[in-house]
Amino acid sequence: MILVLVTIIWGIGEAAQVEYFNVMDYGAKGDAITDDSVAFLKAWNDTCNSETDEPTMVIPRRQFFLRPTTFRGPCKSKVHFSLLGVLFAPSSPKEWKGLNDTVKFIEFEYVNGLYIHGVGLINGHGKGWWDISCRYHPDLKTLKFHKSNDIHMSQIRIIDSPQTHILLLGCNDVEFEGLFIKSPDGSPNTDGIHIHTTNNVFINSSFIGVGDDCVSIGDGISNVNISYVTCGPGHGISIGSLGLSGSESNVSNIHVRHAIFNGTQNGARIKTYQTGRGEVRDVEFSDIKFIDAGNPIIIDQYYCGNPDGCPPTNVGVKISSVRYSDMYGTSKAEVAVNFNCSGNVACTDIKLENINLTSSTSGKQVTSSCNNAYGEAKGMIEPKSCLNSKT
């Protein structure tokens, strides 16, 4: 192992020691054929246990084949993961057989203070999975962050995940910027970023084009800010689905600003199961452009997922304080604004301001539809608001 120690002078009396741990020095081949997982874990172990200011694990501009790998903390310092090369997952479902962990490709667990940066690529090799029914294989994630805090990732590309590209589970204080996430339209369950039981998330200046939700926000979430994100193809940016099997959900302080939905199946979406409980509150969608998008603005509290339908219930997830402002563009759907809210717990305090949606088809009109939806509209509203002002 060759260790490189560099002292960076930040100012008078200030110096930061950067220690580099290159995976090639630990036996990695970088030939896209040899399994380099062991070399990566050895490099991570030294990086994680370094007591310098900025220990940095370096993946150079080569192609690396890895088996499912977990980079586990806690570490002695905040660590840097410099990804310049390409990481390849096993290329077919057959190659995953016999592996100890088949639910993720790359995982960071119990790491507090993590900086992932570079111009590198993570290839999930998902094509072999997309034609297999989901019931016959696990929910594979290409990149998973589990019970980790103070995470920063920038300029990384992730393509062709078997299912979810990035999963945040039980994390706090996360910032993603300049990401490129891509899978073909129609590739099943390939969410771009799925957030669950995680707080304080910032997603900025990124492109996400996938077969499912560009960003999906699950249960136990507060303080999510998404800005300058282009979504398409995909199912939009979704809060939910929430309340499956009668679970209680709590989601608050979600802000989506300066986004573009290009050819997506949905746009700004909130979806809950009839069986759910809990609440969604303090949500903002603003400065949004739609290009040939289906269901640009939609709340669906009768989300079912069962082709035979779901029986009625006497419960529901309460949705309140949702603001839609400065949203414009074209809709593939005739109903461009659809608030299909629960008869048990109506949607309240819904605000529309400066909405201008027209049909993607020349000569056609778009409409609004409201069911148990209460709130107010001001400014230019097209199509005309159907919100009820009295609860």
Tab-separated table of C-alpha atoms in Angstrom:
chain	number	residue	atom	x	y	z
A	1	MET	CA	0.000	0.000	0.000
A	2	ILE	CA	1.308	3.417	-0.977
A	3	LEU	CA	0.153	6.259	1.227
A	4	VAL	CA	0.177	9.845	0.018
A	5	LEU	CA	-0.031	12.587	2.610
A	6	VAL	CA	-0.592	16.136	1.423
A	7	THR	CA	-0.794	19.238	3.587
A	8	ILE	CA	-3.042	21.969	2.223
A	9	ILE	CA	-2.539	25.468	3.604
A	10	TRP	CA	-5.891	27.187	3.981
A	11	GLY	CA	-4.598	30.355	5.609
A	12	ILE	CA	-2.266	31.614	8.289
A	13	GLY	CA	-2.176	29.045	11.043
A	14	GLU	CA	-4.596	26.729	9.209
A	15	ALA	CA	-3.546	23.501	7.527
A	16	ALA	CA	-5.488	20.438	6.428
A	17	GLN	CA	-3.854	17.071	5.936
A	18	VAL	CA	-5.284	15.066	3.048
A	19	GLU	CA	-4.395	11.383	2.992
A	20	TYR	CA	-5.037	9.421	-0.228
A	21	PHE	CA	-5.847	5.711	-0.424
A	22	ASN	CA	-5.883	4.561	-4.048
A	23	VAL	CA	-7.648	1.246	-4.667
A	24	MET	CA	-4.962	0.288	-7.205
A	25	ASP	CA	-2.432	0.203	-4.368
A	26	TYR	CA	-4.554	-2.427	-2.619
A	27	GLY	CA	-4.571	-4.864	-5.520
A	28	ALA	CA	-7.474	-3.648	-7.655
A	29	LYS	CA	-7.058	-4.516	-11.347
A	30	GLY	CA	-9.523	-2.097	-12.907
A	31	ASP	CA	-10.019	-4.326	-15.950
A	32	ALA	CA	-13.861	-4.568	-15.684
A	33	ILE	CA	-13.511	-8.372	-15.305
A	34	THR	CA	-11.641	-9.128	-12.071
A	35	ASP	CA	-13.643	-8.858	-8.854
A	36	ASP	CA	-12.090	-5.852	-7.111
A	37	SER	CA	-14.403	-5.896	-4.074
A	38	VAL	CA	-11.714	-7.021	-1.600
A	39	ALA	CA	-9.298	-4.315	-2.720
A	40	PHE	CA	-12.012	-1.679	-2.344
A	41	LEU	CA	-12.837	-2.842	1.192
A	42	LYS	CA	-9.163	-2.792	2.210
A	43	ALA	CA	-8.806	0.746	0.895
A	44	TRP	CA	-12.009	1.755	2.686
A	45	ASN	CA	-10.826	0.256	5.968
A	46	ASP	CA	-7.664	2.382	5.943
A	47	THR	CA	-9.570	5.470	4.807
A	48	CYS	CA	-12.193	5.047	7.512
A	49	ASN	CA	-9.591	4.529	10.244
A	50	SER	CA	-7.366	7.412	9.234
A	51	GLU	CA	-7.163	10.259	11.746
A	52	THR	CA	-6.097	12.917	9.238
A	53	ASP	CA	-8.372	15.817	8.324
A	54	GLU	CA	-9.506	14.563	4.910
A	55	PRO	CA	-8.829	10.878	4.312
A	56	THR	CA	-9.721	10.191	0.677
A	57	MET	CA	-10.394	6.882	-1.020
A	58	VAL	CA	-9.510	7.220	-4.710
A	59	ILE	CA	-11.089	5.224	-7.534
A	60	PRO	CA	-9.072	6.258	-10.613
A	61	ARG	CA	-10.181	6.420	-14.249
A	62	ARG	CA	-10.426	2.675	-14.772
A	63	GLN	CA	-13.316	0.201	-14.998
A	64	PHE	CA	-13.976	-1.850	-11.876
A	65	PHE	CA	-16.186	-4.884	-11.417
A	66	LEU	CA	-17.589	-5.279	-7.884
A	67	ARG	CA	-19.781	-7.719	-6.050
A	68	PRO	CA	-22.333	-6.250	-3.569
A	69	THR	CA	-20.168	-4.180	-1.218
A	70	THR	CA	-20.889	-2.372	2.057
A	71	PHE	CA	-18.626	0.454	3.216
A	72	ARG	CA	-19.294	0.514	6.934
A	73	GLY	CA	-18.527	3.109	9.595
A	74	PRO	CA	-18.328	4.829	11.935
A	75	CYS	CA	-15.080	6.403	10.768
A	76	LYS	CA	-12.539	8.405	12.729
A	77	SER	CA	-12.870	11.467	10.466
A	78	LYS	CA	-15.129	12.753	7.763
A	79	VAL	CA	-14.170	10.734	4.708
A	80	HIS	CA	-13.989	11.476	0.993
A	81	PHE	CA	-14.850	8.968	-1.733
A	82	SER	CA	-13.318	10.221	-4.969
A	83	LEU	CA	-14.993	8.339	-7.814
A	84	LEU	CA	-13.306	9.032	-11.155
A	85	GLY	CA	-13.730	5.646	-12.826
A	86	VAL	CA	-16.615	3.284	-13.547
A	87	LEU	CA	-18.132	0.762	-11.126
A	88	PHE	CA	-19.932	-2.200	-12.700
A	89	ALA	CA	-22.485	-4.363	-10.891
A	90	PRO	CA	-22.855	-8.054	-11.857
A	91	SER	CA	-24.192	-8.018	-15.396
A	92	SER	CA	-26.993	-10.578	-15.108
A	93	PRO	CA	-29.322	-12.048	-12.465
A	94	LYS	CA	-27.408	-15.349	-12.654
A	95	GLU	CA	-24.249	-13.621	-11.378
A	96	TRP	CA	-26.098	-12.516	-8.218
A	97	LYS	CA	-26.965	-16.077	-7.197
A	98	GLY	CA	-25.117	-17.288	-4.117
A	99	LEU	CA	-24.182	-13.775	-2.982
A	100	ASN	CA	-24.743	-12.911	0.665
A	101	ASP	CA	-26.598	-9.658	0.008
A	102	THR	CA	-28.769	-9.308	-3.058
A	103	VAL	CA	-30.730	-6.186	-2.150
A	104	LYS	CA	-28.095	-3.567	-2.919
A	105	PHE	CA	-24.958	-3.083	-4.984
A	106	ILE	CA	-23.079	-0.323	-3.126
A	107	GLU	CA	-24.007	0.579	0.457
A	108	PHE	CA	-22.695	3.128	2.948
A	109	GLU	CA	-23.773	2.255	6.476
A	110	TYR	CA	-23.222	4.069	9.799
A	111	VAL	CA	-21.000	6.669	8.147
A	112	ASN	CA	-21.170	10.179	9.626
A	113	GLY	CA	-19.504	12.726	7.384
A	114	LEU	CA	-19.209	11.412	3.819
A	115	TYR	CA	-18.234	13.294	0.656
A	116	ILE	CA	-18.690	11.435	-2.642
A	117	HIS	CA	-17.436	13.393	-5.615
A	118	GLY	CA	-15.847	13.061	-9.014
A	119	VAL	CA	-16.948	12.477	-12.576
A	120	GLY	CA	-17.408	8.739	-12.171
A	121	LEU	CA	-20.174	6.372	-13.197
A	122	ILE	CA	-22.027	3.581	-11.383
A	123	ASN	CA	-23.603	1.080	-13.781
A	124	GLY	CA	-26.271	-1.115	-12.168
A	125	HIS	CA	-26.528	-3.433	-15.193
A	126	GLY	CA	-30.286	-3.593	-14.716
A	127	LYS	CA	-31.352	-4.773	-18.147
A	128	GLY	CA	-31.253	-8.441	-17.174
A	129	TRP	CA	-33.701	-7.777	-14.336
A	130	TRP	CA	-36.312	-5.668	-16.106
A	131	ASP	CA	-37.934	-8.584	-17.943
A	132	ILE	CA	-38.282	-10.650	-14.754
A	133	SER	CA	-41.461	-10.238	-12.711
A	134	CYS	CA	-40.781	-8.210	-9.565
A	135	ARG	CA	-42.302	-10.935	-7.403
A	136	TYR	CA	-39.403	-13.230	-8.332
A	137	HIS	CA	-36.507	-11.021	-7.330
A	138	PRO	CA	-35.627	-8.639	-4.503
A	139	ASP	CA	-35.964	-4.864	-4.586
A	140	LEU	CA	-32.412	-4.150	-5.747
A	141	LYS	CA	-30.837	-0.779	-5.021
A	142	THR	CA	-27.760	0.392	-6.855
A	143	LEU	CA	-26.637	2.854	-4.168
A	144	LYS	CA	-27.930	2.708	-0.594
A	145	PHE	CA	-27.259	5.010	2.351
A	146	HIS	CA	-28.304	3.437	5.653
A	147	LYS	CA	-28.275	5.159	9.042
A	148	SER	CA	-25.670	7.647	7.859
A	149	ASN	CA	-25.543	11.404	8.446
A	150	ASP	CA	-23.919	14.461	6.903
A	151	ILE	CA	-23.791	13.024	3.369
A	152	HIS	CA	-22.672	15.056	0.355
A	153	MET	CA	-22.593	13.710	-3.204
A	154	SER	CA	-21.913	15.691	-6.368
A	155	GLN	CA	-21.358	15.132	-10.103
A	156	ILE	CA	-21.846	11.345	-9.944
A	157	ARG	CA	-23.644	9.451	-12.726
A	158	ILE	CA	-25.792	6.390	-12.016
A	159	ILE	CA	-27.407	4.399	-14.804
A	160	ASP	CA	-29.512	1.290	-15.407
A	161	SER	CA	-30.339	0.242	-11.869
A	162	PRO	CA	-32.197	-3.085	-11.502
A	163	GLN	CA	-34.714	-1.109	-9.452
A	164	THR	CA	-34.156	1.937	-7.184
A	165	HIS	CA	-31.056	3.940	-8.142
A	166	ILE	CA	-30.482	5.691	-4.785
A	167	LEU	CA	-32.091	4.822	-1.456
A	168	LEU	CA	-31.881	6.983	1.664
A	169	LEU	CA	-32.959	5.003	4.729
A	170	GLY	CA	-32.707	6.359	8.259
A	171	CYS	CA	-30.367	9.215	7.367
A	172	ASN	CA	-30.053	12.904	8.270
A	173	ASP	CA	-28.525	15.949	6.594
A	174	VAL	CA	-28.074	14.865	2.987
A	175	GLU	CA	-27.067	16.999	0.011
A	176	PHE	CA	-27.046	15.790	-3.600
A	177	GLU	CA	-25.957	18.142	-6.371
A	178	GLY	CA	-25.236	17.796	-10.056
A	179	LEU	CA	-26.316	14.143	-10.305
A	180	PHE	CA	-27.168	12.350	-13.544
A	181	ILE	CA	-29.513	9.383	-13.084
A	182	LYS	CA	-30.795	7.491	-16.122
A	183	SER	CA	-32.723	4.335	-16.986
A	184	PRO	CA	-35.025	3.654	-19.937
A	185	ASP	CA	-38.641	4.734	-19.913
A	186	GLY	CA	-40.685	1.733	-18.796
A	187	SER	CA	-37.931	0.007	-16.826
A	188	PRO	CA	-39.942	-1.249	-13.801
A	189	ASN	CA	-39.597	0.262	-10.310
A	190	THR	CA	-36.461	2.180	-11.247
A	191	ASP	CA	-37.030	5.150	-8.924
A	192	GLY	CA	-34.312	7.752	-9.239
A	193	ILE	CA	-34.060	8.681	-5.550
A	194	HIS	CA	-36.251	7.133	-2.855
A	195	ILE	CA	-36.282	8.775	0.584
A	196	HIS	CA	-37.522	6.932	3.672
A	197	THR	CA	-37.360	7.849	7.382
A	198	THR	CA	-34.846	10.564	6.541
A	199	ASN	CA	-34.719	14.275	7.409
A	200	ASN	CA	-33.078	17.383	5.978
A	201	VAL	CA	-32.471	16.469	2.335
A	202	PHE	CA	-31.341	18.838	-0.431
A	203	ILE	CA	-31.406	17.715	-4.094
A	204	ASN	CA	-30.139	20.385	-6.481
A	205	SER	CA	-29.259	20.915	-10.147
A	206	SER	CA	-29.713	17.308	-11.265
A	207	PHE	CA	-31.127	15.331	-14.178
A	208	ILE	CA	-33.271	12.276	-13.439
A	209	GLY	CA	-34.834	10.259	-16.242
A	210	VAL	CA	-36.078	6.817	-15.166
A	211	GLY	CA	-38.896	4.287	-15.465
A	212	ASP	CA	-40.611	5.166	-12.176
A	213	ASP	CA	-40.647	8.182	-9.832
A	214	CYS	CA	-37.787	10.615	-10.376
A	215	VAL	CA	-37.918	11.299	-6.639
A	216	SER	CA	-40.227	9.401	-4.294
A	217	ILE	CA	-40.780	10.537	-0.718
A	218	GLY	CA	-41.841	7.835	1.699
A	219	ASP	CA	-42.833	7.816	5.343
A	220	GLY	CA	-41.134	9.553	8.272
A	221	ILE	CA	-39.811	12.494	6.236
A	222	SER	CA	-39.354	16.167	7.086
A	223	ASN	CA	-37.482	19.024	5.461
A	224	VAL	CA	-36.870	18.000	1.847
A	225	ASN	CA	-35.817	20.655	-0.661
A	226	ILE	CA	-35.679	19.778	-4.366
A	227	SER	CA	-34.636	22.516	-6.788
A	228	TYR	CA	-33.498	22.886	-10.399
A	229	VAL	CA	-34.215	19.243	-11.187
A	230	THR	CA	-35.200	18.033	-14.652
A	231	CYS	CA	-37.417	14.940	-14.513
A	232	GLY	CA	-38.219	12.853	-17.565
A	233	PRO	CA	-38.966	10.207	-18.476
A	234	GLY	CA	-40.494	8.975	-15.242
A	235	HIS	CA	-43.556	9.114	-13.036
A	236	GLY	CA	-42.842	12.571	-11.652
A	237	ILE	CA	-41.881	13.714	-8.166
A	238	SER	CA	-44.118	11.871	-5.727
A	239	ILE	CA	-44.960	12.077	-2.069
A	240	GLY	CA	-46.017	8.483	-1.433
A	241	SER	CA	-47.445	6.131	-1.841
A	242	LEU	CA	-48.248	6.339	1.867
A	243	GLY	CA	-50.362	4.244	4.214
A	244	LEU	CA	-49.929	0.761	2.763
A	245	SER	CA	-51.536	-1.962	4.929
A	246	GLY	CA	-52.898	0.588	7.395
A	247	SER	CA	-49.552	2.085	8.340
A	248	GLU	CA	-49.321	5.577	9.843
A	249	SER	CA	-47.420	8.154	7.819
A	250	ASN	CA	-46.029	11.563	8.729
A	251	VAL	CA	-44.515	13.809	6.070
A	252	SER	CA	-43.911	17.550	6.403
A	253	ASN	CA	-42.012	20.506	4.965
A	254	ILE	CA	-41.503	19.341	1.392
A	255	HIS	CA	-40.445	21.987	-1.153
A	256	VAL	CA	-40.064	21.398	-4.904
A	257	ARG	CA	-38.945	24.505	-6.792
A	258	HIS	CA	-37.642	25.363	-10.274
A	259	ALA	CA	-38.303	21.919	-11.727
A	260	ILE	CA	-39.029	20.696	-15.258
A	261	PHE	CA	-41.238	17.685	-16.004
A	262	ASN	CA	-40.592	16.556	-19.574
A	263	GLY	CA	-42.821	13.792	-20.954
A	264	THR	CA	-43.486	12.329	-17.511
A	265	GLN	CA	-46.432	10.124	-16.595
A	266	ASN	CA	-47.229	12.433	-13.664
A	267	GLY	CA	-45.941	15.741	-12.402
A	268	ALA	CA	-46.319	17.034	-8.854
A	269	ARG	CA	-47.999	14.079	-7.162
A	270	ILE	CA	-49.220	13.091	-3.690
A	271	LYS	CA	-50.612	9.552	-3.410
A	272	THR	CA	-51.953	7.633	-0.416
A	273	TYR	CA	-53.685	4.328	0.206
A	274	GLN	CA	-57.225	4.370	1.608
A	275	THR	CA	-56.044	2.238	4.500
A	276	GLY	CA	-53.455	4.738	5.733
A	277	ARG	CA	-53.369	7.063	8.714
A	278	GLY	CA	-51.315	10.098	9.691
A	279	GLU	CA	-50.745	13.335	7.801
A	280	VAL	CA	-48.980	15.168	5.004
A	281	ARG	CA	-48.594	18.898	5.566
A	282	ASP	CA	-46.645	21.984	4.556
A	283	VAL	CA	-45.883	21.088	0.945
A	284	GLU	CA	-44.866	23.511	-1.805
A	285	PHE	CA	-44.563	23.059	-5.567
A	286	SER	CA	-43.475	26.301	-7.248
A	287	ASP	CA	-41.868	27.570	-10.450
A	288	ILE	CA	-42.600	24.366	-12.354
A	289	LYS	CA	-42.580	23.812	-16.133
A	290	PHE	CA	-44.471	20.915	-17.727
A	291	ILE	CA	-43.697	19.677	-21.231
A	292	ASP	CA	-46.246	17.145	-22.517
A	293	ALA	CA	-46.713	15.782	-18.992
A	294	GLY	CA	-49.494	13.506	-17.824
A	295	ASN	CA	-51.382	14.479	-14.633
A	296	PRO	CA	-49.333	17.638	-14.029
A	297	ILE	CA	-50.947	18.366	-10.633
A	298	ILE	CA	-52.470	15.407	-8.809
A	299	ILE	CA	-53.485	14.285	-5.337
A	300	ASP	CA	-54.766	10.697	-5.294
A	301	GLN	CA	-56.032	9.432	-1.943
A	302	TYR	CA	-57.555	6.369	-3.548
A	303	TYR	CA	-54.272	4.888	-4.709
A	304	CYS	CA	-54.760	1.150	-4.697
A	305	GLY	CA	-52.200	-0.886	-6.588
A	306	ASN	CA	-54.624	-3.829	-6.751
A	307	PRO	CA	-56.012	-4.516	-10.228
A	308	ASP	CA	-59.211	-5.845	-8.619
A	309	GLY	CA	-59.756	-2.618	-6.664
A	310	CYS	CA	-59.635	-1.841	-2.949
A	311	PRO	CA	-62.585	-1.820	-0.530
A	312	PRO	CA	-63.630	1.467	1.136
A	313	THR	CA	-62.387	2.308	4.630
A	314	ASN	CA	-63.210	4.822	7.370
A	315	VAL	CA	-59.646	6.162	7.723
A	316	GLY	CA	-57.164	8.099	5.587
A	317	VAL	CA	-53.975	10.158	5.535
A	318	LYS	CA	-54.781	13.821	6.232
A	319	ILE	CA	-53.385	16.203	3.575
A	320	SER	CA	-53.246	19.922	4.363
A	321	SER	CA	-51.324	23.121	3.647
A	322	VAL	CA	-50.260	22.334	0.080
A	323	ARG	CA	-49.299	25.257	-2.169
A	324	TYR	CA	-49.001	25.204	-5.966
A	325	SER	CA	-47.687	28.398	-7.543
A	326	ASP	CA	-46.223	29.629	-10.839
A	327	MET	CA	-46.769	26.381	-12.721
A	328	TYR	CA	-47.201	26.335	-16.486
A	329	GLY	CA	-46.880	24.186	-19.584
A	330	THR	CA	-48.663	21.423	-21.468
A	331	SER	CA	-50.629	18.409	-20.273
A	332	LYS	CA	-51.182	15.082	-22.045
A	333	ALA	CA	-54.145	14.418	-19.757
A	334	GLU	CA	-57.505	16.110	-20.204
A	335	VAL	CA	-57.712	16.559	-16.418
A	336	ALA	CA	-54.617	18.651	-15.767
A	337	VAL	CA	-55.431	19.403	-12.111
A	338	ASN	CA	-56.871	16.453	-10.207
A	339	PHE	CA	-57.559	16.543	-6.470
A	340	ASN	CA	-59.163	13.174	-5.665
A	341	CYS	CA	-59.259	13.443	-1.893
A	342	SER	CA	-60.618	11.147	0.786
A	343	GLY	CA	-64.225	11.336	1.922
A	344	ASN	CA	-63.013	10.472	5.424
A	345	VAL	CA	-60.241	13.088	5.743
A	346	ALA	CA	-60.637	15.778	3.103
A	347	CYS	CA	-57.728	17.777	1.673
A	348	THR	CA	-57.719	21.220	3.300
A	349	ASP	CA	-55.852	24.495	2.900
A	350	ILE	CA	-54.932	23.806	-0.743
A	351	LYS	CA	-53.676	26.957	-2.470
A	352	LEU	CA	-53.386	27.599	-6.211
A	353	GLU	CA	-51.620	30.701	-7.499
A	354	ASN	CA	-50.705	31.556	-11.099
A	355	ILE	CA	-51.378	28.241	-12.837
A	356	ASN	CA	-51.411	28.110	-16.646
A	357	LEU	CA	-51.795	24.623	-18.125
A	358	THR	CA	-52.911	23.889	-21.668
A	359	SER	CA	-53.395	20.722	-23.694
A	360	SER	CA	-50.531	19.065	-25.535
A	361	THR	CA	-53.014	18.459	-28.356
A	362	SER	CA	-53.874	21.492	-30.420
A	363	GLY	CA	-57.516	22.487	-30.157
A	364	LYS	CA	-58.261	20.495	-27.019
A	365	GLN	CA	-59.079	21.909	-23.597
A	366	VAL	CA	-57.917	20.785	-20.181
A	367	THR	CA	-60.036	20.719	-17.035
A	368	SER	CA	-59.829	20.490	-13.253
A	369	SER	CA	-61.438	17.840	-11.067
A	370	CYS	CA	-61.997	18.070	-7.310
A	371	ASN	CA	-63.334	15.564	-4.820
A	372	ASN	CA	-63.361	16.597	-1.140
A	373	ALA	CA	-60.733	19.295	-1.818
A	374	TYR	CA	-60.884	22.624	-0.029
A	375	GLY	CA	-58.819	25.769	-0.412
A	376	GLU	CA	-58.408	28.939	-2.432
A	377	ALA	CA	-57.103	30.153	-5.767
A	378	LYS	CA	-55.723	33.529	-6.770
A	379	GLY	CA	-54.046	35.079	-9.768
A	380	MET	CA	-54.444	33.555	-13.227
A	381	ILE	CA	-55.746	29.991	-12.957
A	382	GLU	CA	-56.099	27.844	-16.076
A	383	PRO	CA	-57.861	25.479	-16.055
A	384	LYS	CA	-60.391	27.096	-13.749
A	385	SER	CA	-60.111	26.088	-10.107
A	386	CYS	CA	-62.667	23.632	-8.715
A	387	LEU	CA	-61.561	23.957	-5.083
A	388	ASN	CA	-64.345	24.392	-2.535
A	389	SER	CA	-63.755	27.406	-0.312
A	390	LYS	CA	-65.843	26.066	2.569
A	391	THR	CA	-64.844	23.089	4.687
